[in-house]
Amino acid sequence: MRPATEPYRSTIGARPAAGPARVLLCSLLLVGGCRRDGGPHATSQPDAKPIERTAERGPVQVTVRVNRDSVTIAEPIELDIEARAEPQVEVRMPRFGEVTAGLSIRDFTDRTPRPDDSPRIWRRTYRLESFVSGEVELPAIRVEFTDHRAQPGAATQTAIESAVDIEPIRVKVESLLEGQFDPQNINDIKDAVTLPRPRSYIIAVVSGIAVAALVAIAAAVWYLRRRRRAARTVRMPPHQWAMLELERLVAEDLIGRGQVVEFYYRLNGLLRRYIELRFGLQAAEQTSEEFLRALQTDDRLPDMFKPLLTEFVAACDPVKYARYQPGRDEIEAVFNAARDFITGTRTPQSEVELVDAAAPQGAAA
């Protein structure tokens, strides 16, 4: 095991020396690889449309907007809640997080009006994500308000309490694997077709030479890519590497494909590897019991995060070893715990130690 101060390196290809051969190969690849369409791996949703709901009661108008009604698993969703009210009307936005059931909050912004604004505008914008495919329903949104304006004909000024409700909104989260080959959906075999013979012996010889040349070019490209991959090193801070690995794990949609145990193994190994790179603690090679003992005695780990790591291990072990089937809320909780630990312990920019971008190794427990 390397010391924590020694940079980690991976061999993922290096830039070969430039030359005429490389220029020729790149030109051939560009010509051969051009496509007119997005291909089967395109993840954009051309049919996705924005959603907007508006409701009004008395002096308050509420508008809720969702930027897309259909997204892929790794694509962010923007939820915007805007309330407009007349002066002397106090608006109370929904409590933080209660309108985002089934989705993780990546970021949010709040805007409140100044006392002299007219109309007064409250605005809250969430940036959300889901790592489970399927249809997600954002719950009904209720914006409460208190009307302090003088009421016509009233002897005394009495505040009026009321609320504006917006109906639930459904968003479809599609897997990145949809649209690929289905072995049960194969077209019927067509009748045999008689191929025309070459016009002459010269055509046959030229065709053979062309095929041989293409094979040689393909072999050369494969060899150059292997050489480049074998020599290049990629460096980045530990927390940046860990967040990229989390994004890759989400994009694989293991939960949507029913591979829950594999998801837990990968997430546990990823976090152990981050602890090893960030703090120099050999967490990736420890059993759960050894890791929990280290939490109590090792002062390299911040005390404020030790309870979070203890809960993380306690949540992972039943799934990994007892084949416990967690619910969606439990899966999101263990994923968010790993992400919160990574973002909460990232090194200040002036103290960052660069490490490799190699895939995380599985932990011992």
Coordinates of C-alpha atoms in Angstrom, one line a residue:
M1 CA 0.0 0.0 0.0
R2 CA 1.4 3.4 -1.0
P3 CA 1.6 6.2 1.7
A4 CA -1.2 8.7 1.7
T5 CA 1.2 11.4 0.4
E6 CA 2.3 9.5 -2.7
P7 CA 0.2 10.2 -5.8
Y8 CA -1.7 7.3 -7.3
R9 CA -1.4 6.7 -11.0
S10 CA -3.4 4.6 -13.5
T11 CA -2.4 3.5 -17.0
I12 CA -5.1 4.6 -19.3
G13 CA -3.3 5.6 -22.5
A14 CA -0.8 8.3 -23.4
R15 CA -0.4 10.6 -26.4
P16 CA 1.7 9.0 -29.1
A17 CA 4.2 10.9 -31.2
A18 CA 2.5 12.9 -34.0
G19 CA 3.4 12.0 -37.5
P20 CA 2.0 11.5 -41.0
A21 CA 0.8 8.0 -40.1
R22 CA -1.3 9.3 -37.3
V23 CA -2.8 12.1 -39.5
L24 CA -3.8 9.5 -42.1
L25 CA -5.3 7.2 -39.5
C26 CA -7.4 10.0 -37.9
S27 CA -8.7 11.1 -41.3
L28 CA -9.8 7.5 -42.1
L29 CA -11.5 7.2 -38.7
L30 CA -13.4 10.5 -39.2
V31 CA -14.6 9.5 -42.6
G32 CA -15.6 6.0 -41.5
G33 CA -17.2 7.0 -38.2
C34 CA -19.5 9.8 -39.4
R35 CA -23.2 9.2 -38.9
R36 CA -26.2 11.1 -40.0
D37 CA -28.3 10.3 -36.9
G38 CA -27.7 10.1 -33.2
G39 CA -27.2 6.4 -33.2
P40 CA -28.7 3.8 -30.8
H41 CA -26.8 5.3 -27.8
A42 CA -28.2 8.8 -28.0
T43 CA -29.7 9.8 -24.6
S44 CA -31.5 13.0 -25.5
Q45 CA -35.2 13.1 -25.2
P46 CA -36.5 15.0 -28.3
D47 CA -40.1 14.6 -27.3
A48 CA -39.7 15.9 -23.8
K49 CA -41.8 19.0 -23.0
P50 CA -41.9 21.5 -20.2
I51 CA -44.7 21.3 -17.6
E52 CA -46.4 24.4 -16.2
R53 CA -49.2 24.6 -13.6
T54 CA -50.9 27.8 -12.4
A55 CA -53.4 28.3 -9.6
E56 CA -54.8 31.5 -8.0
R57 CA -56.7 32.3 -4.8
G58 CA -57.5 35.8 -3.7
P59 CA -54.3 38.0 -3.8
V60 CA -51.9 35.1 -4.5
Q61 CA -51.0 33.4 -7.7
V62 CA -48.7 30.3 -7.7
T63 CA -46.9 28.9 -10.8
V64 CA -45.0 25.6 -10.8
R65 CA -42.7 24.7 -13.7
V66 CA -40.8 21.6 -14.5
N67 CA -38.3 21.9 -17.4
R68 CA -38.9 18.4 -18.9
D69 CA -41.6 15.8 -18.5
S70 CA -39.2 13.0 -19.5
V71 CA -35.5 12.6 -18.7
T72 CA -32.8 10.0 -18.6
I73 CA -31.5 8.6 -15.4
A74 CA -28.4 10.9 -15.3
E75 CA -30.2 14.0 -16.5
P76 CA -31.1 16.8 -14.0
I77 CA -34.7 18.0 -13.5
E78 CA -35.4 21.7 -12.7
L79 CA -38.4 22.4 -10.5
D80 CA -39.4 26.0 -10.1
I81 CA -42.0 27.3 -7.7
E82 CA -43.1 31.0 -8.0
A83 CA -45.6 32.8 -5.9
R84 CA -46.8 36.3 -6.6
A85 CA -48.8 38.3 -4.0
E86 CA -50.1 41.8 -3.5
P87 CA -48.6 44.1 -0.8
Q88 CA -49.5 43.3 2.8
V89 CA -49.8 39.6 2.0
E90 CA -47.2 37.2 3.6
V91 CA -46.4 34.0 1.6
R92 CA -45.0 30.8 3.1
M93 CA -43.4 28.4 0.6
P94 CA -43.4 24.6 1.2
R95 CA -40.9 23.3 3.7
F96 CA -37.6 22.4 2.1
G97 CA -37.6 19.0 0.5
E98 CA -41.3 18.1 1.0
V99 CA -42.1 18.6 -2.7
T100 CA -39.3 16.4 -4.0
A101 CA -40.3 12.9 -3.0
G102 CA -38.6 10.2 -5.0
L103 CA -35.8 12.5 -6.2
S104 CA -32.5 13.7 -4.7
I105 CA -31.8 17.4 -4.4
R106 CA -28.6 18.3 -6.2
D107 CA -28.9 22.1 -5.7
F108 CA -31.5 24.8 -4.9
T109 CA -31.9 28.6 -4.8
D110 CA -34.3 30.8 -2.9
R111 CA -35.4 34.4 -3.8
T112 CA -37.5 36.5 -1.5
P113 CA -39.1 39.9 -2.3
R114 CA -38.0 43.3 -0.9
P115 CA -40.6 45.1 1.3
D116 CA -41.3 47.7 -1.4
D117 CA -41.7 45.3 -4.4
S118 CA -45.1 45.2 -6.2
P119 CA -46.1 42.6 -6.9
R120 CA -44.1 40.7 -4.3
I121 CA -42.5 37.6 -5.7
W122 CA -41.2 34.5 -3.9
R123 CA -39.2 32.0 -6.0
R124 CA -37.6 28.6 -5.1
T125 CA -35.8 26.5 -7.7
Y126 CA -34.7 22.9 -7.2
R127 CA -32.2 21.0 -9.3
L128 CA -33.2 17.3 -8.9
E129 CA -31.9 13.9 -10.0
S130 CA -33.1 10.3 -9.9
F131 CA -30.9 7.1 -10.0
V132 CA -33.9 4.8 -10.4
S133 CA -35.9 4.6 -13.7
G134 CA -39.7 4.7 -13.9
E135 CA -42.4 7.3 -13.4
V136 CA -41.8 9.7 -10.5
E137 CA -44.7 11.8 -9.0
L138 CA -43.9 15.1 -7.5
P139 CA -46.5 15.5 -4.7
A140 CA -49.1 18.2 -4.6
I141 CA -47.6 21.6 -3.7
R142 CA -49.3 23.9 -1.2
V143 CA -48.3 27.5 -0.7
E144 CA -49.9 29.1 2.4
F145 CA -50.4 32.8 2.9
T146 CA -51.7 35.4 5.4
D147 CA -53.7 38.4 4.1
H148 CA -53.1 41.4 6.3
R149 CA -55.0 43.9 4.1
A150 CA -58.0 45.8 5.4
Q151 CA -61.2 44.0 4.5
P152 CA -64.0 46.2 3.1
G153 CA -66.8 46.7 5.7
A154 CA -64.9 45.1 8.6
A155 CA -64.9 47.0 11.9
T156 CA -61.4 45.7 12.8
Q157 CA -58.5 44.5 10.7
T158 CA -58.3 40.7 10.9
A159 CA -55.7 38.6 9.1
I160 CA -57.1 35.9 6.8
E161 CA -55.2 32.5 6.5
S162 CA -55.5 30.6 3.2
A163 CA -53.6 28.5 0.7
V164 CA -53.1 27.8 -3.0
D165 CA -52.8 24.2 -4.1
I166 CA -51.1 22.8 -7.2
E167 CA -51.9 19.2 -8.3
P168 CA -49.2 16.5 -8.4
I169 CA -46.8 16.4 -11.4
R170 CA -45.5 13.2 -13.0
V171 CA -42.1 12.9 -14.6
K172 CA -40.8 9.9 -16.5
V173 CA -37.3 8.8 -15.8
E174 CA -35.9 6.5 -18.6
S175 CA -33.1 4.1 -18.3
L176 CA -29.9 4.8 -20.3
L177 CA -30.1 1.2 -21.6
E178 CA -33.5 1.5 -23.3
G179 CA -33.6 1.2 -27.1
Q180 CA -30.8 -1.3 -27.3
F181 CA -30.9 -4.8 -28.8
D182 CA -33.8 -7.1 -27.7
P183 CA -33.0 -10.8 -28.4
Q184 CA -36.7 -11.6 -28.4
N185 CA -37.6 -9.0 -31.0
I186 CA -35.9 -10.3 -34.2
N187 CA -37.1 -9.8 -37.8
D188 CA -38.0 -12.8 -39.8
I189 CA -35.3 -14.4 -42.0
K190 CA -35.4 -13.1 -45.6
D191 CA -35.1 -15.3 -48.7
A192 CA -31.7 -16.0 -50.1
V193 CA -30.3 -13.4 -52.5
T194 CA -28.1 -14.4 -55.4
L195 CA -25.0 -12.1 -55.3
P196 CA -23.7 -10.9 -58.7
R197 CA -20.2 -12.1 -59.7
P198 CA -17.4 -9.7 -60.2
R199 CA -17.1 -8.4 -63.7
S200 CA -13.4 -9.4 -64.0
Y201 CA -10.5 -10.9 -62.2
I202 CA -9.0 -7.4 -61.6
I203 CA -12.1 -6.3 -59.6
A204 CA -11.7 -9.4 -57.4
V205 CA -8.0 -8.7 -56.8
V206 CA -8.7 -5.0 -56.0
S207 CA -11.5 -5.9 -53.6
G208 CA -9.2 -8.3 -51.8
I209 CA -6.5 -5.7 -51.5
A210 CA -9.0 -3.1 -50.1
V211 CA -10.3 -5.5 -47.5
A212 CA -6.7 -6.4 -46.4
A213 CA -5.9 -2.7 -46.2
L214 CA -8.9 -2.0 -44.0
V215 CA -8.0 -4.9 -41.7
A216 CA -4.5 -3.6 -41.4
I217 CA -5.7 -0.1 -40.6
A218 CA -8.1 -1.4 -38.0
A219 CA -5.3 -3.4 -36.4
A220 CA -3.1 -0.4 -36.4
V221 CA -5.7 1.8 -34.7
W222 CA -6.4 -0.8 -32.1
Y223 CA -2.7 -1.1 -31.3
L224 CA -2.2 2.7 -31.1
R225 CA -5.2 3.0 -28.8
R226 CA -3.8 0.3 -26.5
R227 CA -0.4 2.0 -26.3
R228 CA -2.0 5.3 -25.5
R229 CA -4.3 3.8 -22.9
A230 CA -1.3 2.0 -21.4
A231 CA 0.8 5.1 -20.8
R232 CA -1.5 8.0 -20.0
T233 CA -2.0 9.1 -16.4
V234 CA -5.1 11.1 -15.2
R235 CA -4.9 13.0 -12.0
M236 CA -7.5 14.7 -9.9
P237 CA -8.4 15.4 -6.3
P238 CA -9.9 12.5 -4.3
H239 CA -13.3 14.0 -3.9
Q240 CA -13.6 14.8 -7.6
W241 CA -12.7 11.2 -8.5
A242 CA -15.3 9.9 -6.1
M243 CA -18.1 12.2 -7.4
L244 CA -17.3 11.0 -11.0
E245 CA -17.5 7.4 -9.9
L246 CA -20.8 8.1 -8.2
E247 CA -22.1 9.5 -11.5
R248 CA -20.9 6.4 -13.4
L249 CA -22.6 4.1 -10.9
V250 CA -25.9 6.0 -11.2
A251 CA -25.6 5.9 -15.0
E252 CA -25.4 2.1 -15.0
D253 CA -28.9 1.9 -13.5
L254 CA -28.1 -1.2 -11.4
I255 CA -31.2 -0.6 -9.3
G256 CA -33.5 -0.3 -12.3
R257 CA -32.0 -3.6 -13.6
G258 CA -32.7 -5.4 -10.3
Q259 CA -29.0 -5.7 -9.3
V260 CA -29.4 -4.2 -5.8
V261 CA -26.7 -6.3 -4.2
E262 CA -24.2 -5.3 -6.8
F263 CA -25.1 -1.6 -6.4
Y264 CA -24.4 -1.9 -2.6
Y265 CA -21.1 -3.7 -3.2
R266 CA -20.0 -1.0 -5.7
L267 CA -21.1 1.9 -3.5
N268 CA -19.4 0.4 -0.4
G269 CA -16.1 -0.2 -2.3
L270 CA -16.2 3.3 -3.8
L271 CA -16.6 5.0 -0.4
R272 CA -13.8 2.8 1.2
R273 CA -11.5 3.7 -1.7
Y274 CA -12.2 7.4 -1.2
I275 CA -11.4 7.1 2.5
E276 CA -8.1 5.4 1.6
L277 CA -7.1 8.1 -0.9
R278 CA -8.3 11.1 1.2
F279 CA -7.2 10.1 4.7
G280 CA -4.6 7.3 4.2
L281 CA -6.7 4.8 6.1
Q282 CA -6.6 1.3 4.6
A283 CA -10.4 1.0 4.6
A284 CA -10.6 -1.0 1.3
E285 CA -8.9 -4.0 2.9
Q286 CA -10.7 -4.0 6.2
T287 CA -13.7 -6.1 7.3
S288 CA -16.7 -4.2 8.6
E289 CA -15.7 -5.0 12.2
E290 CA -12.1 -3.8 11.6
F291 CA -13.4 -0.6 9.9
L292 CA -15.8 0.2 12.8
R293 CA -13.0 -0.3 15.3
A294 CA -10.8 2.1 13.3
L295 CA -13.6 4.7 13.4
Q296 CA -13.4 4.8 17.2
T297 CA -9.6 5.0 17.4
D298 CA -8.3 6.7 14.3
D299 CA -8.1 10.5 14.6
R300 CA -7.6 11.0 10.9
L301 CA -11.4 10.7 10.3
P302 CA -13.4 13.8 11.5
D303 CA -15.5 12.9 14.6
M304 CA -18.6 14.6 13.2
F305 CA -18.7 12.1 10.3
K306 CA -18.1 8.9 12.4
P307 CA -21.8 8.3 13.2
L308 CA -22.7 8.7 9.5
L309 CA -20.1 6.1 8.5
T310 CA -21.3 3.7 11.2
E311 CA -24.9 4.0 9.9
F312 CA -23.6 3.5 6.3
V313 CA -21.9 0.2 7.3
A314 CA -24.9 -1.0 9.2
A315 CA -27.1 -0.3 6.2
C316 CA -24.9 -2.0 3.7
D317 CA -24.0 -5.3 5.5
P318 CA -27.6 -6.8 5.6
V319 CA -28.0 -6.3 1.9
K320 CA -24.5 -7.7 1.0
Y321 CA -24.5 -10.7 3.3
A322 CA -28.2 -11.4 4.4
R323 CA -29.7 -10.5 0.9
Y324 CA -32.0 -8.0 2.6
Q325 CA -34.2 -6.3 0.1
P326 CA -34.1 -2.5 0.8
G327 CA -36.9 -0.1 -0.2
R328 CA -36.4 2.9 -2.5
D329 CA -36.1 5.3 0.5
E330 CA -33.4 3.1 2.1
I331 CA -31.5 3.0 -1.2
E332 CA -31.6 6.8 -1.6
A333 CA -30.6 7.2 2.1
V334 CA -27.4 5.1 1.8
F335 CA -26.5 6.7 -1.5
N336 CA -27.0 10.2 -0.1
A337 CA -24.9 9.3 3.0
A338 CA -22.0 8.3 0.8
R339 CA -22.3 11.5 -1.3
D340 CA -22.7 13.7 1.8
F341 CA -19.5 12.2 3.4
I342 CA -17.5 12.9 0.2
T343 CA -18.7 16.5 -0.2
G344 CA -18.3 17.2 3.5
T345 CA -14.7 16.0 3.7
R346 CA -13.3 17.2 0.4
T347 CA -9.8 18.8 0.8
P348 CA -9.5 22.6 0.5
Q349 CA -8.1 23.6 -2.9
S350 CA -4.8 24.7 -1.5
E351 CA -4.2 21.2 0.1
V352 CA -5.5 18.9 -2.7
E353 CA -3.4 15.8 -3.5
L354 CA -3.9 14.6 -7.0
V355 CA -4.8 10.9 -7.5
D356 CA -5.5 8.6 -10.4
A357 CA -8.9 8.1 -12.0
A358 CA -8.8 4.3 -11.9
A359 CA -12.0 2.4 -11.0
P360 CA -12.5 1.7 -7.3
Q361 CA -11.5 -1.6 -5.9
G362 CA -14.1 -3.6 -4.0
A363 CA -13.8 -3.4 -0.2
A364 CA -13.3 -6.5 1.9
A365 CA -16.6 -5.9 3.7

